[in-house]
Short mmCIF file of C-alpha atoms in Angstrom, two decimals:
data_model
loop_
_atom_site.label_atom_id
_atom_site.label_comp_id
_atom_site.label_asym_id
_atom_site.label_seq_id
_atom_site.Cartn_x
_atom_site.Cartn_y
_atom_site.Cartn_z
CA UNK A 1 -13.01 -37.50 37.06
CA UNK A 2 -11.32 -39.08 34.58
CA UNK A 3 -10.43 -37.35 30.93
CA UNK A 4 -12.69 -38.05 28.37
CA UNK A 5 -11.30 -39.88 25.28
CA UNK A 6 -11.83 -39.03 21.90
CA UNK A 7 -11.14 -40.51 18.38
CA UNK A 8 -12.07 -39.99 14.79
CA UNK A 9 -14.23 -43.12 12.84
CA UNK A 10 -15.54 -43.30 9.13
CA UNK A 11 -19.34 -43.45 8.87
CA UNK A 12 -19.02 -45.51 6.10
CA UNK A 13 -16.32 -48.41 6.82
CA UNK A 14 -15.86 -48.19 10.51
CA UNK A 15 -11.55 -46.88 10.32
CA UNK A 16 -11.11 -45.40 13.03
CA UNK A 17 -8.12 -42.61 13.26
CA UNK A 18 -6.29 -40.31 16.41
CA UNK A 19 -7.41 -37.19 14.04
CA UNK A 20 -9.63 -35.72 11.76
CA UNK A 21 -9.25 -37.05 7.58
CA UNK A 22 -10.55 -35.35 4.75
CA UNK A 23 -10.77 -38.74 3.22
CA UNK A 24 -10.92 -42.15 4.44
CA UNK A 25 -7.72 -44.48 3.55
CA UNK A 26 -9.42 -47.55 3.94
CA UNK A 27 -12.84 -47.23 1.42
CA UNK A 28 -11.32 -43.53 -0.06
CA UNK A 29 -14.55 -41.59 0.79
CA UNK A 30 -14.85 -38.02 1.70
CA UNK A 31 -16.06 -36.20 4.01
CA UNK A 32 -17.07 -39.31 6.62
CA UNK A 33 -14.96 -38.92 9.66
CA UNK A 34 -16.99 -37.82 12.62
CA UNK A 35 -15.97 -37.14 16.49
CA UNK A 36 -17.04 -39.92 18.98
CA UNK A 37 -16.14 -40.02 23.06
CA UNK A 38 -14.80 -43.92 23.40
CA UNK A 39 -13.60 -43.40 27.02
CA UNK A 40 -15.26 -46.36 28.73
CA UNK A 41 -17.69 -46.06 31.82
CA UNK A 42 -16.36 -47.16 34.99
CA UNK A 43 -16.82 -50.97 35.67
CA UNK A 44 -19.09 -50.68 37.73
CA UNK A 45 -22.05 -50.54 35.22
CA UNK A 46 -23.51 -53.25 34.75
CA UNK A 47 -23.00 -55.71 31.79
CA UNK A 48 -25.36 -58.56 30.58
CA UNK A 49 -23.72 -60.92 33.55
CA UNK A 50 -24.22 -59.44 36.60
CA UNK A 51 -22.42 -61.75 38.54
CA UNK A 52 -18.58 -60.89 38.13
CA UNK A 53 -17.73 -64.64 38.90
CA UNK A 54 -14.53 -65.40 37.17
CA UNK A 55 -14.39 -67.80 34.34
CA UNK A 56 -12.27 -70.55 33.17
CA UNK A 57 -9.42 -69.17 31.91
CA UNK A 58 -8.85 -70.79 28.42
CA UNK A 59 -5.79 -73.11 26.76
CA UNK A 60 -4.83 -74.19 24.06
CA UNK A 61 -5.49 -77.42 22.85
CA UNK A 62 -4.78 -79.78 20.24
CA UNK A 63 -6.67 -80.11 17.35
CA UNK A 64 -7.24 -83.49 17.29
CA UNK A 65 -7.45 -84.17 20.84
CA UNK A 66 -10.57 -81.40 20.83
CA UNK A 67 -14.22 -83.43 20.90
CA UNK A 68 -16.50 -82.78 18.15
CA UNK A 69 -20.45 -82.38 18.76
CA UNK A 70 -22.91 -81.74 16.02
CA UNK A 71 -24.33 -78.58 16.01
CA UNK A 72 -28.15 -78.61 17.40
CA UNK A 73 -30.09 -76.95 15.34
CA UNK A 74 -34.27 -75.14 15.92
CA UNK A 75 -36.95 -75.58 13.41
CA UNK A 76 -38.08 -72.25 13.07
CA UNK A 77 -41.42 -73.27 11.36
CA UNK A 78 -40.55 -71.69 8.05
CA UNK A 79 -39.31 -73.98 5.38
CA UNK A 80 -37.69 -70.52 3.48
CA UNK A 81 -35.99 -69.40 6.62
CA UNK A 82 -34.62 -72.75 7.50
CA UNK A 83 -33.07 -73.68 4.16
CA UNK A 84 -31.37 -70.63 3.90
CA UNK A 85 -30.14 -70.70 7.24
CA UNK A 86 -28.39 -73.69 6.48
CA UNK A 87 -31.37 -76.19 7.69
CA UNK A 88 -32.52 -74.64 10.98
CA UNK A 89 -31.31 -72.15 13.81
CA UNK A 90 -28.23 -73.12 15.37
CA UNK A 91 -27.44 -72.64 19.09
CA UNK A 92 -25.67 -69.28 20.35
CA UNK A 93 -25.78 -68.11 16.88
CA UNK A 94 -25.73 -64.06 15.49
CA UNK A 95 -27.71 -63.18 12.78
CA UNK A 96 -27.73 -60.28 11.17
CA UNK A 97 -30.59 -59.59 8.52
CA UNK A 98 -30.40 -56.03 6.24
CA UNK A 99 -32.60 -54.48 3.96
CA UNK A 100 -34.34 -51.58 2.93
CA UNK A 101 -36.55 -49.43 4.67
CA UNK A 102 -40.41 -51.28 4.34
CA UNK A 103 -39.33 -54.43 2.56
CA UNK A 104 -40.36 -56.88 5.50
CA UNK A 105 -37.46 -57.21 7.86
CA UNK A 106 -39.55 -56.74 10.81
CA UNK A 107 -42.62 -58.62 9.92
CA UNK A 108 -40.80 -61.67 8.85
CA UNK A 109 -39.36 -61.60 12.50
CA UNK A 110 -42.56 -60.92 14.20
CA UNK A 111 -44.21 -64.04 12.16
CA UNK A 112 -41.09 -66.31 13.05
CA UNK A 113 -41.49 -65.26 16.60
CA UNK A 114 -45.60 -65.90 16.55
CA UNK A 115 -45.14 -69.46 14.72
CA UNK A 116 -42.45 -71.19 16.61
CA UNK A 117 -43.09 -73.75 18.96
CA UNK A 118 -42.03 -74.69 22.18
CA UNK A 119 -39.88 -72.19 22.55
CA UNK A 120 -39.71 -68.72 24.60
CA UNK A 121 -38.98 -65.55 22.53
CA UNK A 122 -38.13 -62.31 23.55
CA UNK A 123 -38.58 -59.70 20.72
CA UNK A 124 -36.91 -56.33 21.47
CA UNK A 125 -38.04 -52.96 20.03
CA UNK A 126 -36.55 -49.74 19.47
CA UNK A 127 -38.22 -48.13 16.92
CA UNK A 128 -41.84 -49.36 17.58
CA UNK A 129 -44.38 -49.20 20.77
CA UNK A 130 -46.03 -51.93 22.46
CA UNK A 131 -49.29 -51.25 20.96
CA UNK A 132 -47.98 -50.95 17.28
CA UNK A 133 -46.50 -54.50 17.50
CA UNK A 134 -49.68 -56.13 18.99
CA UNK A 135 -51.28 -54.32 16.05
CA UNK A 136 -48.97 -56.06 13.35
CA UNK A 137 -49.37 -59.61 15.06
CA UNK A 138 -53.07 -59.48 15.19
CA UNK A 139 -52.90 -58.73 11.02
CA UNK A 140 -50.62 -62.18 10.71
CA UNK A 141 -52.14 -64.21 13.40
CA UNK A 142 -55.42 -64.11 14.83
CA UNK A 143 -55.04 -65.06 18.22
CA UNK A 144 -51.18 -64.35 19.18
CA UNK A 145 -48.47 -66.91 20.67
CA UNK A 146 -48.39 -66.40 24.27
CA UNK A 147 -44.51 -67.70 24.17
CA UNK A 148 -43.48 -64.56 22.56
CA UNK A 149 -42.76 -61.81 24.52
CA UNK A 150 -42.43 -57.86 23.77
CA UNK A 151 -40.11 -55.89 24.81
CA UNK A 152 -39.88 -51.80 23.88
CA UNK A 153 -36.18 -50.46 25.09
CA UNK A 154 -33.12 -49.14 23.86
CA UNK A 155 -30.69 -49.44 26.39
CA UNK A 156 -28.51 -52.51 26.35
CA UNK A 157 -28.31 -52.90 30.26
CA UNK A 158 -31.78 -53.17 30.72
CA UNK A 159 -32.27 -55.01 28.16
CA UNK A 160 -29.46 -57.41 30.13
CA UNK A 161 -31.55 -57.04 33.37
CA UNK A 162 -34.59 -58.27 31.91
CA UNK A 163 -32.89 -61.07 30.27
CA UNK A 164 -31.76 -62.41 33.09
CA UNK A 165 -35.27 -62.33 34.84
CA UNK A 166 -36.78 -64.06 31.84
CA UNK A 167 -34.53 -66.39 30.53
CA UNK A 168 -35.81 -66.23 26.55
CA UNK A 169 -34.42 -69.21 24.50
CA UNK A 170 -34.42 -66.90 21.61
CA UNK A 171 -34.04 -63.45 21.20
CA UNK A 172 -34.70 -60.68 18.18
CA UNK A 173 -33.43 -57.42 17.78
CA UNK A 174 -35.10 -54.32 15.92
CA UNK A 175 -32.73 -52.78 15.42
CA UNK A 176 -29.44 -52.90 16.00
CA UNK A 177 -28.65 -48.93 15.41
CA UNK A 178 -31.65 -47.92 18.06
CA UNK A 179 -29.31 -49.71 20.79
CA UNK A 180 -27.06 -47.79 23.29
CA UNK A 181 -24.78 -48.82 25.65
CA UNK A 182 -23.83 -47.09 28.79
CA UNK A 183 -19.91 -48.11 28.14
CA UNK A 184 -19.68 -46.00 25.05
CA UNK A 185 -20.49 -41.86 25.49
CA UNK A 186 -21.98 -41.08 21.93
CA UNK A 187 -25.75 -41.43 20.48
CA UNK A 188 -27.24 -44.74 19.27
CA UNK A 189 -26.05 -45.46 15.71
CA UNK A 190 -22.84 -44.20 15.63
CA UNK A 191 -20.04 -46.28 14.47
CA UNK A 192 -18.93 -47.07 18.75
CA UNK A 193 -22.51 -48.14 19.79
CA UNK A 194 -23.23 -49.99 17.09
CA UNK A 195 -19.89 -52.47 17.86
CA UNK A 196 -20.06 -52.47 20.79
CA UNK A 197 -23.82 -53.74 21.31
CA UNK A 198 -22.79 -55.92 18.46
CA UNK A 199 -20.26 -57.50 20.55
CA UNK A 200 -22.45 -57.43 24.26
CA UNK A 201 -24.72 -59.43 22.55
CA UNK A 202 -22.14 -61.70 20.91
CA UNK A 203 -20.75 -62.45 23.74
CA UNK A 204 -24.22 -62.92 25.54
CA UNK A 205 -25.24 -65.50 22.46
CA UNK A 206 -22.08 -67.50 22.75
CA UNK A 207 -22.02 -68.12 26.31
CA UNK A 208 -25.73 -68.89 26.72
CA UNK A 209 -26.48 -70.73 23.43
CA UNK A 210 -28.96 -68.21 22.66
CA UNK A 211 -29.49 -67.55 19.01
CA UNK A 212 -29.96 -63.56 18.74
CA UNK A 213 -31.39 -61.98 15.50
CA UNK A 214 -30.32 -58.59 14.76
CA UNK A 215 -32.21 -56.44 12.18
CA UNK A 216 -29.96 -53.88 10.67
CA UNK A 217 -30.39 -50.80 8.81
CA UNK A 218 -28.89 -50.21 5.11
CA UNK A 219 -27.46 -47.11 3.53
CA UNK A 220 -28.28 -45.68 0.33
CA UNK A 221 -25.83 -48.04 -1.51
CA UNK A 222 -27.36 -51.27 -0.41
CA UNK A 223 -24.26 -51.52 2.22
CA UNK A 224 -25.26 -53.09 5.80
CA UNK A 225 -25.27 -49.32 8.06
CA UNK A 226 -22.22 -49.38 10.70
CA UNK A 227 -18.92 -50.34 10.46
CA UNK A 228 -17.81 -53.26 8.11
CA UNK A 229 -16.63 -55.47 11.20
CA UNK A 230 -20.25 -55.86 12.13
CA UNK A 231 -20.44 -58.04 9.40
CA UNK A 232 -17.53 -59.98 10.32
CA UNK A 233 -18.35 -60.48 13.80
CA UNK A 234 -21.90 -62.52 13.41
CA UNK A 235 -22.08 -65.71 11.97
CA UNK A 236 -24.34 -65.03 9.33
CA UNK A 237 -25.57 -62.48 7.50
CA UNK A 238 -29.05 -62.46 5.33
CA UNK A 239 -30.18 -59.74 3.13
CA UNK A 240 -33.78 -59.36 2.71
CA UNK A 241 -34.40 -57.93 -1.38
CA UNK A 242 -36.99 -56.83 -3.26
CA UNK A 243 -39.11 -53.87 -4.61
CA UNK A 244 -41.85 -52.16 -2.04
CA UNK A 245 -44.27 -52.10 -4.90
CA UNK A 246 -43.93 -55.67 -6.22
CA UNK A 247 -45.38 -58.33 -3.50
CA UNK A 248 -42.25 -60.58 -4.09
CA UNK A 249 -39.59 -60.64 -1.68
CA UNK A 250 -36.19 -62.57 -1.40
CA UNK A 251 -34.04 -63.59 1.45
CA UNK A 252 -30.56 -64.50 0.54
CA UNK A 253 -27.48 -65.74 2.41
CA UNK A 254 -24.63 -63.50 1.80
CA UNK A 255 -22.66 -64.82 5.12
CA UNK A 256 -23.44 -68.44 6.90
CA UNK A 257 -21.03 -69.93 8.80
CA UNK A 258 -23.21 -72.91 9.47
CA UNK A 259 -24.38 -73.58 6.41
CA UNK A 260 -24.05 -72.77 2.38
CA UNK A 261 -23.08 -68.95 1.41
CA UNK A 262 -25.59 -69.10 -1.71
CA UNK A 263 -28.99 -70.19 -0.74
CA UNK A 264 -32.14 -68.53 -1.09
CA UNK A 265 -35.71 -67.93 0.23
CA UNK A 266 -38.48 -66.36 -2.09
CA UNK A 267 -41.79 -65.01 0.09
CA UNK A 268 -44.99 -63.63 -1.33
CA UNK A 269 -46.26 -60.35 0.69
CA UNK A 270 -49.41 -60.56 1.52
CA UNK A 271 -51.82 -58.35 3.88
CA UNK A 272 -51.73 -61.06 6.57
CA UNK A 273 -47.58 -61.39 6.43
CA UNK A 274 -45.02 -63.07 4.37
CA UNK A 275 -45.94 -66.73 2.44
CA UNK A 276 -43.52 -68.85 1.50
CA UNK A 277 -42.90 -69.39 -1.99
CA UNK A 278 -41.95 -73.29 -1.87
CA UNK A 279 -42.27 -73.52 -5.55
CA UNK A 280 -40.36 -70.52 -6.97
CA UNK A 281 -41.18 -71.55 -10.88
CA UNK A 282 -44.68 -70.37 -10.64
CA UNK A 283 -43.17 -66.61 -10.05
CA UNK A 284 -40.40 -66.87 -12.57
CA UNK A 285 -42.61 -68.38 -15.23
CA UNK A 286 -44.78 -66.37 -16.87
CA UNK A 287 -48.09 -67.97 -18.11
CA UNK A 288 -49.01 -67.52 -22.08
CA UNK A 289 -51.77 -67.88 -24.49
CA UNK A 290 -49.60 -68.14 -27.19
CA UNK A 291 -46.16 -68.77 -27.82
CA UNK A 292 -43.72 -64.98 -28.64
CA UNK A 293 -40.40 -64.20 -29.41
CA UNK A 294 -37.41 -63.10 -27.74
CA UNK A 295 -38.35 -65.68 -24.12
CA UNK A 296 -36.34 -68.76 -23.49
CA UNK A 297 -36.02 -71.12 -20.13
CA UNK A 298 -33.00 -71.18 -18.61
CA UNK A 299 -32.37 -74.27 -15.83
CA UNK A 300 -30.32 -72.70 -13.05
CA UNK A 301 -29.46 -73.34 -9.51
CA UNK A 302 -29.54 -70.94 -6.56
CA UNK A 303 -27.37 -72.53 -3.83
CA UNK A 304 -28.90 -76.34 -3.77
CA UNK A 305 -31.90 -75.29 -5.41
CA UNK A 306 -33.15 -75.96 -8.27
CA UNK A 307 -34.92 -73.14 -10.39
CA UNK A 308 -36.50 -72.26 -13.94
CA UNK A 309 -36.32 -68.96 -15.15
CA UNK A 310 -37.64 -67.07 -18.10
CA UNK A 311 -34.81 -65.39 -20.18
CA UNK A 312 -36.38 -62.00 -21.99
CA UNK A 313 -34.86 -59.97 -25.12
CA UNK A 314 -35.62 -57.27 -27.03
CA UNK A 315 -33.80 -57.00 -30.29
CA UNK A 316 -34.38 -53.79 -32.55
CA UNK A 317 -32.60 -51.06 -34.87
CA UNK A 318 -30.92 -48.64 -33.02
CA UNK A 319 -32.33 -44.91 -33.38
CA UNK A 320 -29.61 -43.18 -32.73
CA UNK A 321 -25.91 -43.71 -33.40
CA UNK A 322 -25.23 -45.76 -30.63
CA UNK A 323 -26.88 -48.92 -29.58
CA UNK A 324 -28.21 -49.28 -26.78
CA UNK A 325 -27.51 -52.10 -24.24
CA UNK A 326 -29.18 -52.85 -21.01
CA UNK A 327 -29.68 -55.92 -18.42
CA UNK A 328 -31.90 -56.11 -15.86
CA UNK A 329 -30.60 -59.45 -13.22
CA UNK A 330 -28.03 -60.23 -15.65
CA UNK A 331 -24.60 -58.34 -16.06
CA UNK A 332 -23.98 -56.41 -18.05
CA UNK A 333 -20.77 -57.15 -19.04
CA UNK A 334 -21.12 -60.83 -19.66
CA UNK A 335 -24.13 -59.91 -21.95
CA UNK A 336 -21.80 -57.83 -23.95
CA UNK A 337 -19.07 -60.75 -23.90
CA UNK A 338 -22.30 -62.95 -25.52
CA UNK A 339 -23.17 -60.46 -28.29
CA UNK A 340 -19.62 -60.47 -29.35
CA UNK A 341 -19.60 -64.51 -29.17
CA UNK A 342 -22.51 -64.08 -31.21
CA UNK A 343 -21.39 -61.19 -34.61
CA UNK A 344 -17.73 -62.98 -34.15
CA UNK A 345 -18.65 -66.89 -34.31
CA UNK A 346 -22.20 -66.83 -35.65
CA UNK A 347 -22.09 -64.08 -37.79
CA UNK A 348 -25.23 -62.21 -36.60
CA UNK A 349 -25.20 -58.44 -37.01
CA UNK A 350 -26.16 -57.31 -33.97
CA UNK A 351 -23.72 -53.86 -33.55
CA UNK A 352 -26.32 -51.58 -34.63
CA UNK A 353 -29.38 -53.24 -32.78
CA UNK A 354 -30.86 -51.87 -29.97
CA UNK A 355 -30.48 -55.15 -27.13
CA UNK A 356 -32.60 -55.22 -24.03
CA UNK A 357 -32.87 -58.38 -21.67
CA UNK A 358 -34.74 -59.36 -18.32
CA UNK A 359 -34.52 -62.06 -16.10
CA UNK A 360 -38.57 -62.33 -15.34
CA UNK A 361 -39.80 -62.28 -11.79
CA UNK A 362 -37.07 -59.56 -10.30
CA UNK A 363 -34.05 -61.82 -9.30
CA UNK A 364 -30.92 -61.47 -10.29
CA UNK A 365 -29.10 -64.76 -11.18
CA UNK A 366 -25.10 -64.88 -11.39
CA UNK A 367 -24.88 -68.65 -12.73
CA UNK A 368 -22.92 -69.02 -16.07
CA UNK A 369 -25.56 -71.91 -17.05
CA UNK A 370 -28.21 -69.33 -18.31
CA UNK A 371 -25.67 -68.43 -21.28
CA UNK A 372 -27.41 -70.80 -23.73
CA UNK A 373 -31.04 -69.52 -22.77
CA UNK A 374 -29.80 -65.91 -23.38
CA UNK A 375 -27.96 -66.23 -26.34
CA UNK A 376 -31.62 -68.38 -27.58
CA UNK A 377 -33.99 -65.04 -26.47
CA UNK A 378 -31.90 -62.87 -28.37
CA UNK A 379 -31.81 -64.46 -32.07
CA UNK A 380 -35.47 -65.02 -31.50
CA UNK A 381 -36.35 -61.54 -30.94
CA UNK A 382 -33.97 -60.47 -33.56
CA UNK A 383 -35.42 -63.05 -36.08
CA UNK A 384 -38.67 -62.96 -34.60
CA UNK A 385 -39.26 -66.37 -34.00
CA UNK A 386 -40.48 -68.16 -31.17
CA UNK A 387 -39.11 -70.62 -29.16
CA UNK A 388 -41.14 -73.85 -28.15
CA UNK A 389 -42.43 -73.19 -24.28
CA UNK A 390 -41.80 -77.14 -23.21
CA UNK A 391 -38.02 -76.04 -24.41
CA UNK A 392 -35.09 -75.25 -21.86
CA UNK A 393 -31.34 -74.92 -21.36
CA UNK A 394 -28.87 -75.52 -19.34
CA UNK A 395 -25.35 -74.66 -20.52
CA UNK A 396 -22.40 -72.34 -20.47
CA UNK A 397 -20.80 -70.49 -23.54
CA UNK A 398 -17.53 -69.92 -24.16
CA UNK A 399 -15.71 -67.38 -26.29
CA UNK A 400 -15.24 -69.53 -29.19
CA UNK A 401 -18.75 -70.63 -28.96
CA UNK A 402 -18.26 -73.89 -27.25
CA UNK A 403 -20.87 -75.38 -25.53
CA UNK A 404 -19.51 -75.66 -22.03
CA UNK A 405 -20.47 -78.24 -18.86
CA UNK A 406 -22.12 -76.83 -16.31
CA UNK A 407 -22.66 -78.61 -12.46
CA UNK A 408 -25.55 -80.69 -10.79
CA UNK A 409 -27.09 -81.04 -14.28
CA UNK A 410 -29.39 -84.16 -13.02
CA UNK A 411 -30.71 -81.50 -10.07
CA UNK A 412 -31.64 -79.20 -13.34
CA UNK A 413 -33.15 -82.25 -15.21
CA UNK A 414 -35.07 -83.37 -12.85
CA UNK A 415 -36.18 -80.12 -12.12
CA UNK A 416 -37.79 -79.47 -16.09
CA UNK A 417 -38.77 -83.12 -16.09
CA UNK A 418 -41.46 -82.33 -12.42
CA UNK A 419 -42.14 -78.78 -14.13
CA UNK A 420 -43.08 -80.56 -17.62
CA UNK A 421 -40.57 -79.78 -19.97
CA UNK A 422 -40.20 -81.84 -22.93
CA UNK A 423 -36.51 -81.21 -23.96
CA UNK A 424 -33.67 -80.00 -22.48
CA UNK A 425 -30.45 -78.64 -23.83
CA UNK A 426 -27.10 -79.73 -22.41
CA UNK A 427 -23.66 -79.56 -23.04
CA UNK A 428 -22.44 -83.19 -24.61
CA UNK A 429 -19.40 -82.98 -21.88
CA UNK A 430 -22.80 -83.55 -19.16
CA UNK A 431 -23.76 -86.84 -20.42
CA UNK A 432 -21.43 -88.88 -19.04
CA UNK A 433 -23.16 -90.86 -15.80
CA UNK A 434 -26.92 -89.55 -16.53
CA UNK A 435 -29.39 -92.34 -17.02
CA UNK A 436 -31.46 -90.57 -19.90
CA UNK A 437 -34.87 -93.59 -19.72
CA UNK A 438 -35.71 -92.33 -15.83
CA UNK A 439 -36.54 -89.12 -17.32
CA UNK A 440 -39.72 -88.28 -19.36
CA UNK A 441 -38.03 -85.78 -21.19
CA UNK A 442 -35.37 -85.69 -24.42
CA UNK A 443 -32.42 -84.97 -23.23
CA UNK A 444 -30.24 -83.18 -26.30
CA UNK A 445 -26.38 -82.84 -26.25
CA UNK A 446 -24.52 -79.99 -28.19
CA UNK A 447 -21.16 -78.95 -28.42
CA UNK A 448 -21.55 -75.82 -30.83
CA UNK A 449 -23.66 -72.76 -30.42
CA UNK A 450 -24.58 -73.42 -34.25
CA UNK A 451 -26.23 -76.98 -33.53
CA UNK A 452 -28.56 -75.17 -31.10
CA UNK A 453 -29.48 -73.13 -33.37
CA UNK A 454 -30.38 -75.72 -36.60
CA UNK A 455 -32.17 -77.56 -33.64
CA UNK A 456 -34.03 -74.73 -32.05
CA UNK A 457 -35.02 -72.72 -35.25
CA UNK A 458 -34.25 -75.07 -38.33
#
């Protein structure tokens, strides 16, 4: 029998190392080296092929003399799903999707596999029994798709076996860190199993053309759990966000190598499953009797859609010595660079005020357009005065209070102009090209931070 094999791997990143490390060189943790067996099995177990026919053996070729085919791509059946995958499923793709424990991972899954059509899905189980699914897909669909099937195992190479008898044309994994393979001698989870199921089922997905989801644990930091290179190895990775006890939930592309890196789904948890949000304004806009300081709305754009947010600040004396500053889906930091843009060009005292703001609705938003609208919800809850609600802006500040172009502003006109907005304020660098009379709203252009304020307050 042949000597078993060890070798040391951080928990956290994946490094692996010949001995034990107090602390990790590659992420500089402590403390997260473990022991792992990586001797492989003999080769006679049994992979997902279990023919051991040989294959092509590959060459090099030119880049131009290589054909090009456009990629085929499923309709899943949800309009969310499919826009942030880049416009559908593509053939023999990985997809990884992460989140927290109870956020939805597994019941958006079990809805996409109930509402496609024409196609034969194999959902596989690890953490669940048989019963507990059918349980789940009776709460989101009455009468259940007979193309999906169910399949409760852990253990790669039956998993394979049964493959091959059923021949799904997609497949789902939950989850990826309750899979074991009999190659690798350590438990499910560990930093071995996890890559190397990872990469059975990659290769499995690339020489079938099956698209395989994977659902994927996180750790406390928000991090995908397993090594880092599971993230490099699929083709794209989604992470599913939101708070358990709000019924909004968002899916976002962090990794798509079919499609655009920065797109975004918004669902609505309900008892019967996940809805789609299709209009995301009527989350992030809050509806008022009467019109209060400190809220402005901001036009911004969340991969190559269109969105309008309400801006929220709190402005008041500081009780102690030091002000306070917090941001809640805004940074920090870039609030702090506004304030100063603010007591520096503007001369507003704001260094010993209290300053609170929220981006309404619970998403965080990273585009520099939304300066304006935050630099407008802060005077007005410091002067207490309100801000029209048919108002909104669209522009980026600079540091000597320039009023900076921003991209796609006609995307973020049109946008206000469906929603019913009667002005919107742009940068005068955005004008150039825009047709203002196919628009039902004033269009005003400023170049100063102090001409949006003698327009917006007088």
């Amino acid at each position: 029998m042949a000597k078993s094999k060890t070798a040391y791997f951080c928990q956290s990143c994946g490094y692996e190392s010949a001995k034990w490390l107090g602390k990790c060189p590659s992420c500089n943790k402590w403390n997260t080296f473990v022991e792992e067996i990586v001797e492989k099995s003999p080769a006679s177990v049994p992979t997902w092929k279990s023919d051991t026919t040989s294959r092509k053996l590959s060459k090099p070729s030119k880049v131009d003399e290589i054909q090009s085919s456009t990629e085929r791509r499923i309709l899943t059946g949800d309009k969310e799903l499919d826009r942030v995958l880049g416009g559908g499923l593509v053939e023999g793709s990985l997809v990884l999707i992460g989140g927290e424990p109870g956020i939805g991972k597994s019941t958006l899954m079990l809805q996409l596999a109930l509402n496609i059509k024409g196609k034969k899905l194999l959902y596989i189980s690890g953490e669940e029994s048989e019963q507990q699914i059918k349980m789940r897909a009776e709460r989101i669909q009455e009468n259940p798709s007979s193309n999906c099937y169910i399949l409760t195992e852990t253990s790669t190479q039956n998993i394979f076996k049964q493959i091959e008898i059923l021949e799904p044309e997609i497949l789902v994994v939950d989850s990826i860190q309750t899979l074991h393979s009999a190659h690798i001698d350590s438990t499910p989870g560990s930093v071995s199993q996890v890559r190397e199921c990872t990469a059975e089922l990659l290769r499995f997905a690339k020489e079938t053309g099956v698209p395989v989801f994977l659902i994927g644990h996180i750790t406390k930091d928000g991090a995908i759990a397993g090594p880092k290179i599971l993230e490099h190895m699929v083709d794209t990775v989604l992470q599913f966000e939101g708070d358990r006890h709000h019924v909004y939930r968002i899916l976002r592309s962090i990794k798509n190598r079919f499609g655009a890196a920065a797109e975004l789904g918004i669902y609505e948890m309900q008892g019967s499953g996940l809805r789609e949000v299709s209009n995301p304004s009527e989350i992030l806009l809050s509806q008022r009797d009467e019109e209060l300081s400190g809220i402005a709305i901001a036009a911004t754009l969340e991969g190559a859609r269109p969105m309008l947010i309400e801006t929220q600040a709190l402005v008041s004396p500081a009780a102690y010595g030091t002000p306070q500053r917090s941001a809640t889906g805004f940074d920090t930091k870039r609030m702090n660079m506004l304030l100063a843009v603010l007591e520096k060009r503007c001369g507003f005292r704001l260094s010993t005020q209290d300053v609170f703001l929220n981006i309404a609705g619970g998403i965080r938003v990273e585009d520099p357009a939304i300066d304006l609208a935050v630099l407008i919800a802060i005077i007005s809850s410091q002067q207490d005065i309100a801000v029209s609600s048919k108002n909104c802006f669209a522009a980026e500040v600079g540091l000597s209070g320039e009023i900076r172009a921003v991209n796609r502003i006609e995307q973020r006109i049109a946008e206000a102009d469906k929603l019913g907005f009667e002005t919107i304020y742009i940068s005068k660098y955005n004008l150039k090209g825009i047709a203002k009379e196919k628009y039902n709203l004033e269009i005003k252009a400023v170049s100063k931070i102090e001409e949006v304020f003698s327009l917006v307050f007088g």
